[in-house]
């Protein structure tokens, strides 16, 4: 895991990255490369990408809830424009947008 | 599996409790019974073999497994309904519940096994719906085992893609002026929805309110009414 950890502020615009990383990742395909806003700062957690393989008690990394508009996720989304989705993303999958 | 508060978990341990029931044979909490004459699935056989090995090598004891199953069995939608009914009646409790759901649950003697819980309040402006697109994460200590529809691939894929259509199938027509906000429970937090208190319930007792609150409404997937 990279030693430098990015921290984000509430309301900050972020892009969810596509790290192309194999294994037990918690960033679903449908949300990669989408832009949203930090909706909640959840705190720091051990990475499930490590824990899943028995590497416990590793460094804790920040987890955020990111809110993305449905029309950003699905260009042909059928509902009104204010509909949104909130998803938990670890900091190394995020970049300022 | 540890007796102390752990990560649930579903993501990391893949213990037999959380396998998806591909085969329609899906009896939830206890993986297999001796007198069950249906053939074990691959996952059930693997779970039982793994459990036996862990017990044989002394890494866990059969007693620990039984104790954890007993704790799991305390989870039921009744617990979540108790929290919501209390929150409707007691604004100070509601504030505490939204700020720290685990502490609020403990006030009602609910044993919380999840590491992180979040209660999200429906408002006249926003209707909230929970889904775990990656597996079957669910606030089990407040709602029990998830229903079959919650872990189905159809729900997990459609709830994020066409939530309004899914809600209509559950009998809920959300007006276009209201935001539908979907929460993907994909990582470390577990979510319960606090539904709007239905009109016509003024003057009801806490017990009467608890009886009104359906499991599905605590996931955001069903409307509530006074009768």
Coordinates of C-alpha atoms in Angstrom, one line a residue:
Chain A
X1 CA 0.0 0.0 0.0
X2 CA 1.3 3.4 -0.9
X3 CA 2.5 5.4 2.1
X4 CA 1.0 8.7 1.1
X5 CA -2.7 8.9 2.0
X6 CA -5.0 11.4 0.3
X7 CA -7.5 13.2 2.5
X8 CA -10.6 14.9 1.2
X9 CA -13.0 17.5 2.6
X10 CA -16.8 17.4 2.8
X11 CA -18.2 18.8 -0.4
X12 CA -15.0 18.3 -2.4
X13 CA -15.5 17.1 -6.0
X14 CA -13.8 13.8 -6.7
X15 CA -13.3 11.3 -9.5
X16 CA -13.6 7.6 -8.6
X17 CA -10.6 6.0 -10.2
X18 CA -10.3 2.7 -12.1
X19 CA -7.2 1.2 -10.6
X20 CA -7.6 -2.0 -12.5
X21 CA -6.6 -3.8 -9.4
X22 CA -7.4 -7.5 -9.1
X23 CA -8.5 -9.1 -5.9
X24 CA -11.0 -8.2 -3.2
X25 CA -11.7 -4.6 -4.2
X26 CA -14.8 -2.8 -3.0
X27 CA -15.2 -0.3 -5.8
X28 CA -17.8 -1.7 -8.2
X29 CA -17.2 -1.3 -12.0
X30 CA -20.4 0.8 -12.5
X31 CA -19.0 3.6 -10.5
X32 CA -15.5 3.9 -11.8
X33 CA -14.5 7.1 -13.7
X34 CA -17.6 8.9 -12.3
X35 CA -17.4 12.3 -10.6
X36 CA -19.2 13.0 -7.4
X37 CA -18.9 14.9 -4.1
X38 CA -17.6 13.9 -0.7
X39 CA -20.9 13.4 1.3
X40 CA -19.5 11.9 4.5
X41 CA -16.1 11.3 6.1
X42 CA -16.4 7.9 7.6
X43 CA -13.1 7.6 9.4
X44 CA -10.1 5.3 8.8
X45 CA -10.4 1.6 8.2
X46 CA -8.1 -1.3 7.5
X47 CA -8.1 -2.0 3.8
X48 CA -10.4 -4.9 2.8
X49 CA -8.0 -5.4 -0.1
X50 CA -5.5 -6.6 2.5
X51 CA -7.8 -8.1 5.1
X52 CA -9.4 -10.4 2.6
X53 CA -6.0 -12.2 2.3
X54 CA -5.4 -12.5 6.0
X55 CA -3.1 -9.4 6.3
X56 CA -4.7 -8.0 9.4
X57 CA -3.7 -5.0 11.5
X58 CA -2.3 -3.1 8.5
X59 CA -2.5 0.7 8.2
X60 CA -5.9 2.3 8.3
X61 CA -7.0 4.3 5.3
X62 CA -9.6 7.0 5.0
X63 CA -13.1 5.9 3.8
X64 CA -15.5 8.4 2.3
X65 CA -19.1 8.3 1.2
X66 CA -19.3 9.8 -2.3
X67 CA -22.5 11.2 -3.7
X68 CA -22.9 11.0 -7.5
X69 CA -25.9 12.1 -9.5
X70 CA -27.7 9.2 -11.3
X71 CA -27.5 11.1 -14.6
X72 CA -23.7 11.1 -14.2
X73 CA -23.6 7.4 -13.7
X74 CA -26.2 6.4 -16.3
X75 CA -26.5 8.9 -19.2
X76 CA -29.9 7.4 -20.0
X77 CA -31.2 7.3 -16.4
X78 CA -35.0 7.4 -16.5
X79 CA -35.7 9.4 -13.3
X80 CA -35.6 13.2 -12.4
X81 CA -32.3 15.0 -12.3
X82 CA -32.0 15.3 -8.5
X83 CA -31.8 11.5 -8.0
X84 CA -28.5 10.3 -6.7
X85 CA -26.4 7.5 -5.3
X86 CA -24.1 7.4 -2.3
X87 CA -21.3 4.8 -2.2
X88 CA -18.3 4.1 0.1
X89 CA -14.9 4.6 -1.5
X90 CA -11.4 4.3 0.0
X91 CA -9.1 7.3 -0.5
X92 CA -6.7 5.6 -2.9
X93 CA -9.6 5.1 -5.3
X94 CA -10.3 8.9 -5.3
X95 CA -8.7 11.9 -7.1
X96 CA -9.6 15.6 -6.9
X97 CA -11.8 16.6 -9.8
Chain B
X1 CA -15.2 -15.7 14.2
X2 CA -14.6 -13.7 17.4
X3 CA -17.0 -13.2 20.2
X4 CA -16.1 -9.5 20.3
X5 CA -17.4 -6.9 18.0
X6 CA -16.0 -7.7 14.6
X7 CA -16.4 -6.5 11.1
X8 CA -19.5 -8.5 10.6
X9 CA -18.2 -9.9 8.0
X10 CA -19.4 -11.0 5.1
X11 CA -16.7 -9.2 3.1
X12 CA -13.6 -10.6 4.7
X13 CA -14.3 -13.9 6.2
X14 CA -16.9 -15.5 3.9
X15 CA -18.0 -17.7 6.7
X16 CA -20.8 -20.0 5.7
X17 CA -23.5 -17.6 6.9
X18 CA -23.1 -15.2 4.1
X19 CA -22.9 -17.4 1.0
X20 CA -25.4 -16.5 -1.6
X21 CA -28.1 -19.0 -2.1
X22 CA -27.6 -19.8 -5.7
X23 CA -29.7 -22.9 -5.6
X24 CA -33.0 -21.8 -4.2
X25 CA -32.4 -24.1 -1.3
X26 CA -31.6 -21.0 0.7
X27 CA -32.5 -21.5 4.3
X28 CA -30.7 -18.8 5.9
X29 CA -29.1 -18.8 9.2
X30 CA -27.9 -22.3 9.9
X31 CA -26.1 -23.8 7.0
X32 CA -27.0 -27.5 7.2
X33 CA -28.9 -29.8 9.4
X34 CA -28.4 -33.5 10.0
X35 CA -31.9 -34.5 9.0
X36 CA -32.0 -32.2 6.0
X37 CA -32.3 -34.8 3.2
X38 CA -31.5 -32.3 0.5
X39 CA -28.0 -32.7 -0.9
X40 CA -25.5 -30.2 0.4
X41 CA -24.4 -27.5 -2.0
X42 CA -20.7 -27.1 -2.8
X43 CA -20.6 -24.0 -0.5
X44 CA -22.3 -25.8 2.3
X45 CA -20.0 -28.8 2.1
X46 CA -17.0 -26.5 2.0
X47 CA -18.3 -24.5 5.0
X48 CA -18.8 -27.6 7.1
X49 CA -15.4 -29.0 6.2
X50 CA -13.7 -25.7 7.0
X51 CA -15.5 -25.4 10.3
X52 CA -14.6 -28.9 11.3
X53 CA -11.0 -28.3 10.5
X54 CA -10.9 -25.0 12.5
X55 CA -12.4 -26.8 15.5
X56 CA -10.1 -29.8 15.2
X57 CA -7.0 -27.7 15.1
X58 CA -8.2 -25.7 18.1
X59 CA -8.3 -22.3 16.3
X60 CA -11.9 -21.9 17.3
X61 CA -14.2 -24.0 19.6
X62 CA -17.6 -25.4 18.8
X63 CA -18.8 -23.4 21.7
X64 CA -17.7 -20.1 20.2
X65 CA -19.5 -21.0 17.0
X66 CA -22.7 -21.7 18.9
X67 CA -22.4 -18.5 20.9
X68 CA -22.0 -16.4 17.8
X69 CA -25.0 -18.1 16.2
X70 CA -27.0 -17.3 19.3
X71 CA -26.0 -13.7 19.0
X72 CA -26.8 -13.7 15.3
X73 CA -30.3 -15.1 16.1
X74 CA -31.1 -12.0 18.3
X75 CA -31.1 -9.9 15.2
X76 CA -34.6 -9.3 13.7
X77 CA -36.5 -6.5 12.1
X78 CA -38.3 -6.1 15.4
X79 CA -35.1 -4.5 16.8
X80 CA -34.9 -1.9 14.0
X81 CA -38.6 -1.2 14.4
X82 CA -38.1 -0.6 18.1
X83 CA -35.5 2.0 17.3
X84 CA -37.5 3.8 14.8
X85 CA -40.7 3.9 16.9
X86 CA -38.8 5.3 19.8
X87 CA -37.2 7.9 17.5
X88 CA -40.6 9.0 16.2
X89 CA -41.8 9.5 19.8
X90 CA -38.7 10.9 21.4
X91 CA -36.8 13.7 19.4
X92 CA -33.8 13.5 21.8
X93 CA -33.5 9.8 21.1
X94 CA -33.8 10.4 17.4
X95 CA -30.9 12.9 17.6
X96 CA -28.8 10.4 19.5
X97 CA -29.7 7.6 17.1
X98 CA -28.7 9.6 14.0
X99 CA -25.5 10.7 15.6
X100 CA -24.5 7.4 17.1
X101 CA -26.7 4.4 16.1
X102 CA -24.8 1.8 18.1
X103 CA -25.0 3.8 21.3
X104 CA -28.7 4.4 20.7
X105 CA -29.3 0.6 20.0
X106 CA -27.5 -0.2 23.3
X107 CA -30.0 2.1 25.1
X108 CA -32.7 -0.3 24.0
X109 CA -30.6 -3.4 24.9
X110 CA -29.9 -4.4 21.3
X111 CA -26.7 -6.3 20.8
X112 CA -24.9 -4.6 17.9
X113 CA -22.5 -6.9 16.0
X114 CA -21.7 -4.5 13.2
X115 CA -18.5 -2.4 13.4
X116 CA -20.2 0.7 11.9
X117 CA -23.9 1.5 11.6
X118 CA -25.6 4.4 10.0
X119 CA -29.3 5.4 10.3
X120 CA -30.5 7.5 7.4
X121 CA -33.7 9.5 7.8
X122 CA -36.3 9.7 5.0
X123 CA -37.7 13.2 4.6
X124 CA -40.4 14.7 2.5
X125 CA -37.7 15.8 0.1
X126 CA -35.6 12.6 0.0
X127 CA -36.5 8.9 -0.1
X128 CA -33.6 6.6 0.7
X129 CA -33.0 3.0 -0.5
X130 CA -30.3 0.6 0.5
X131 CA -28.6 -2.1 -1.6
X132 CA -25.3 -4.0 -1.5
X133 CA -24.3 -4.4 -5.1
X134 CA -21.2 -6.5 -4.3
X135 CA -22.7 -9.1 -1.9
X136 CA -25.3 -9.0 0.8
X137 CA -24.1 -6.5 3.5
X138 CA -27.0 -5.8 5.8
X139 CA -27.4 -4.5 9.4
X140 CA -28.2 -7.9 10.7
X141 CA -28.3 -7.1 14.4
X142 CA -31.1 -4.6 13.7
X143 CA -32.9 -6.4 10.8
X144 CA -31.9 -10.1 11.0
X145 CA -31.0 -12.1 8.0
X146 CA -31.6 -10.3 4.7
X147 CA -34.6 -11.4 2.6
X148 CA -34.0 -13.4 -0.6
X149 CA -34.9 -10.4 -2.7
X150 CA -32.2 -8.3 -1.1
X151 CA -29.4 -10.7 -2.0
X152 CA -30.8 -11.5 -5.5
X153 CA -28.7 -10.4 -8.5
X154 CA -31.8 -8.7 -9.9
X155 CA -32.2 -6.4 -6.9
X156 CA -28.5 -5.8 -6.6
X157 CA -28.2 -4.7 -10.2
X158 CA -31.5 -2.9 -10.7
X159 CA -31.7 -0.9 -7.4
X160 CA -28.8 1.3 -8.6
X161 CA -29.9 1.4 -12.3
X162 CA -33.6 1.9 -12.1
X163 CA -34.5 2.5 -8.4
X164 CA -37.9 4.1 -9.1
X165 CA -39.0 1.1 -11.2
X166 CA -37.9 -1.2 -8.4
X167 CA -39.7 0.9 -5.8
X168 CA -42.9 0.8 -7.9
X169 CA -42.7 -3.0 -7.9
X170 CA -42.6 -2.8 -4.1
X171 CA -45.8 -0.7 -4.2
X172 CA -44.1 2.7 -3.8
X173 CA -44.6 5.5 -6.3
X174 CA -42.1 8.2 -5.4
X175 CA -43.2 11.6 -6.8
X176 CA -40.8 13.2 -9.3
X177 CA -40.4 16.2 -7.0
X178 CA -38.8 13.9 -4.4
X179 CA -35.1 12.8 -4.7
X180 CA -34.5 9.0 -4.7
X181 CA -31.2 8.5 -3.1
X182 CA -29.7 5.0 -3.3
X183 CA -27.0 3.9 -0.8
X184 CA -24.6 1.2 -2.0
X185 CA -23.5 -0.6 1.2
X186 CA -20.4 -1.8 -0.5
X187 CA -17.7 -1.5 2.1
X188 CA -17.5 -0.9 5.9
X189 CA -20.8 0.7 6.9
X190 CA -24.2 -0.9 7.4
X191 CA -27.4 1.1 6.8
X192 CA -30.9 1.3 8.2
X193 CA -33.5 3.7 6.9
X194 CA -35.7 5.6 9.3
X195 CA -39.1 5.8 7.4
X196 CA -41.4 8.8 7.6
X197 CA -44.0 8.4 10.3
X198 CA -47.3 7.8 8.4
X199 CA -50.2 10.2 8.8
X200 CA -53.0 8.9 11.1
X201 CA -50.6 7.4 13.7
X202 CA -50.9 10.4 16.1
X203 CA -51.7 9.1 19.5
X204 CA -50.5 5.6 18.9
X205 CA -48.5 3.9 21.6
X206 CA -44.9 2.8 21.0
X207 CA -46.0 -0.8 20.8
X208 CA -48.6 0.0 18.1
X209 CA -46.0 1.9 16.1
X210 CA -43.5 -0.9 16.3
X211 CA -46.1 -3.2 14.9
X212 CA -46.7 -0.9 11.9
X213 CA -43.0 -0.8 10.9
X214 CA -42.2 -3.4 8.2
X215 CA -38.8 -4.9 7.6
X216 CA -38.8 -3.7 4.0
X217 CA -39.5 -0.1 5.1
X218 CA -36.3 -0.2 7.1
X219 CA -34.4 -0.9 3.9
X220 CA -36.3 1.9 2.1
X221 CA -38.2 -0.6 -0.1
X222 CA -41.8 -0.2 1.2
X223 CA -44.2 2.5 2.1
X224 CA -45.8 2.6 5.6
X225 CA -49.4 3.3 6.4
X226 CA -51.4 3.7 9.6
X227 CA -53.2 0.4 9.2

